């Protein structure tokens, strides 16, 4: 994607990032309760390496958002969300519970979508 990505390329990338966020934050459902969680919460149960691993994948989402031209102010918010997830998630027991509810990747996808919807040429329409 040299230069500015086309609408189709941008849409494909958003779908890819959304799928990654889904796996990290919402893939599994607790039967009967409807609570959703993902690999971030599960991998975070492994002390030390779990939060670092899921934080690396979350950082990839931020890096791809940068490639889409997201402004620094929004990137800073995205980095903040990932930082909170990694730092608080690394606290034994409490951090694991936090990982199941914080959903930094979902937050970041919402920020990315909102930015793209606000900046898309009306003739092209917002990416979905």
PDB file of N, CA, C and O in Angstrom, residues 2 10-11 25 28 35 40 53 70 82 103 112 115 118 125:
ATOM      1  N   UNK A   2       1.498   1.512  -1.113  1.00  0.00           N
ATOM      2  CA  UNK A   2       2.317   2.712  -1.226  1.00  0.00           C
ATOM      3  C   UNK A   2       1.407   3.920  -1.299  1.00  0.00           C
ATOM      4  O   UNK A   2       0.379   3.904  -1.950  1.00  0.00           O
ATOM      5  N   UNK A  10      -8.243   0.041   2.479  1.00  0.00           N
ATOM      6  CA  UNK A  10      -8.538   0.497   3.843  1.00  0.00           C
ATOM      7  C   UNK A  10      -9.608  -0.389   4.467  1.00  0.00           C
ATOM      8  O   UNK A  10      -9.489  -0.803   5.611  1.00  0.00           O
ATOM      9  N   UNK A  11     -10.619  -0.726   3.702  1.00  0.00           N
ATOM     10  CA  UNK A  11     -11.703  -1.572   4.210  1.00  0.00           C
ATOM     11  C   UNK A  11     -11.190  -2.962   4.583  1.00  0.00           C
ATOM     12  O   UNK A  11     -11.545  -3.509   5.631  1.00  0.00           O
ATOM     13  N   UNK A  25     -10.219 -10.000  22.273  1.00  0.00           N
ATOM     14  CA  UNK A  25     -11.113  -9.471  23.310  1.00  0.00           C
ATOM     15  C   UNK A  25     -12.480 -10.138  23.416  1.00  0.00           C
ATOM     16  O   UNK A  25     -13.114 -10.045  24.468  1.00  0.00           O
ATOM     17  N   UNK A  28     -14.573 -15.759  22.910  1.00  0.00           N
ATOM     18  CA  UNK A  28     -15.273 -16.785  23.685  1.00  0.00           C
ATOM     19  C   UNK A  28     -16.408 -16.158  24.496  1.00  0.00           C
ATOM     20  O   UNK A  28     -16.348 -14.999  24.865  1.00  0.00           O
ATOM     21  N   UNK A  35     -21.108 -13.234  28.897  1.00  0.00           N
ATOM     22  CA  UNK A  35     -19.866 -12.461  28.997  1.00  0.00           C
ATOM     23  C   UNK A  35     -18.912 -12.937  27.925  1.00  0.00           C
ATOM     24  O   UNK A  35     -18.780 -14.129  27.666  1.00  0.00           O
ATOM     25  N   UNK A  40      -6.568 -12.445  24.894  1.00  0.00           N
ATOM     26  CA  UNK A  40      -5.848 -11.526  25.776  1.00  0.00           C
ATOM     27  C   UNK A  40      -6.047 -11.930  27.233  1.00  0.00           C
ATOM     28  O   UNK A  40      -5.088 -12.012  28.005  1.00  0.00           O
ATOM     29  N   UNK A  53       3.040 -10.862  25.395  1.00  0.00           N
ATOM     30  CA  UNK A  53       2.661 -11.408  24.091  1.00  0.00           C
ATOM     31  C   UNK A  53       1.408 -10.730  23.545  1.00  0.00           C
ATOM     32  O   UNK A  53       1.381 -10.290  22.395  1.00  0.00           O
ATOM     33  N   UNK A  70      -3.674   7.638  10.890  1.00  0.00           N
ATOM     34  CA  UNK A  70      -4.356   8.111  12.089  1.00  0.00           C
ATOM     35  C   UNK A  70      -3.471   9.166  12.766  1.00  0.00           C
ATOM     36  O   UNK A  70      -2.263   8.966  12.907  1.00  0.00           O
ATOM     37  N   UNK A  82      -3.468   0.363  25.316  1.00  0.00           N
ATOM     38  CA  UNK A  82      -2.621  -0.835  25.347  1.00  0.00           C
ATOM     39  C   UNK A  82      -1.740  -0.820  26.595  1.00  0.00           C
ATOM     40  O   UNK A  82      -1.573  -1.847  27.262  1.00  0.00           O
ATOM     41  N   UNK A 103     -10.661  -4.703  27.490  1.00  0.00           N
ATOM     42  CA  UNK A 103     -10.825  -4.792  26.037  1.00  0.00           C
ATOM     43  C   UNK A 103     -10.188  -3.618  25.286  1.00  0.00           C
ATOM     44  O   UNK A 103     -10.839  -2.886  24.537  1.00  0.00           O
ATOM     45  N   UNK A 112     -10.273   3.952  15.830  1.00  0.00           N
ATOM     46  CA  UNK A 112      -9.860   3.914  14.435  1.00  0.00           C
ATOM     47  C   UNK A 112     -11.056   4.107  13.500  1.00  0.00           C
ATOM     48  O   UNK A 112     -11.017   4.926  12.588  1.00  0.00           O
ATOM     49  N   UNK A 115     -12.373   7.709  13.606  1.00  0.00           N
ATOM     50  CA  UNK A 115     -11.504   8.609  12.842  1.00  0.00           C
ATOM     51  C   UNK A 115     -11.732   8.445  11.343  1.00  0.00           C
ATOM     52  O   UNK A 115     -11.887   9.437  10.620  1.00  0.00           O
ATOM     53  N   UNK A 118     -15.017   9.908  10.161  1.00  0.00           N
ATOM     54  CA  UNK A 118     -15.047  11.373  10.177  1.00  0.00           C
ATOM     55  C   UNK A 118     -14.208  11.986   9.064  1.00  0.00           C
ATOM     56  O   UNK A 118     -14.433  13.127   8.687  1.00  0.00           O
ATOM     57  N   UNK A 125     -17.870   7.319   0.960  1.00  0.00           N
ATOM     58  CA  UNK A 125     -18.641   6.741   2.052  1.00  0.00           C
ATOM     59  C   UNK A 125     -17.709   6.153   3.097  1.00  0.00           C
ATOM     60  O   UNK A 125     -16.554   5.860   2.821  1.00  0.00           O
TER      61      UNK A 125
END
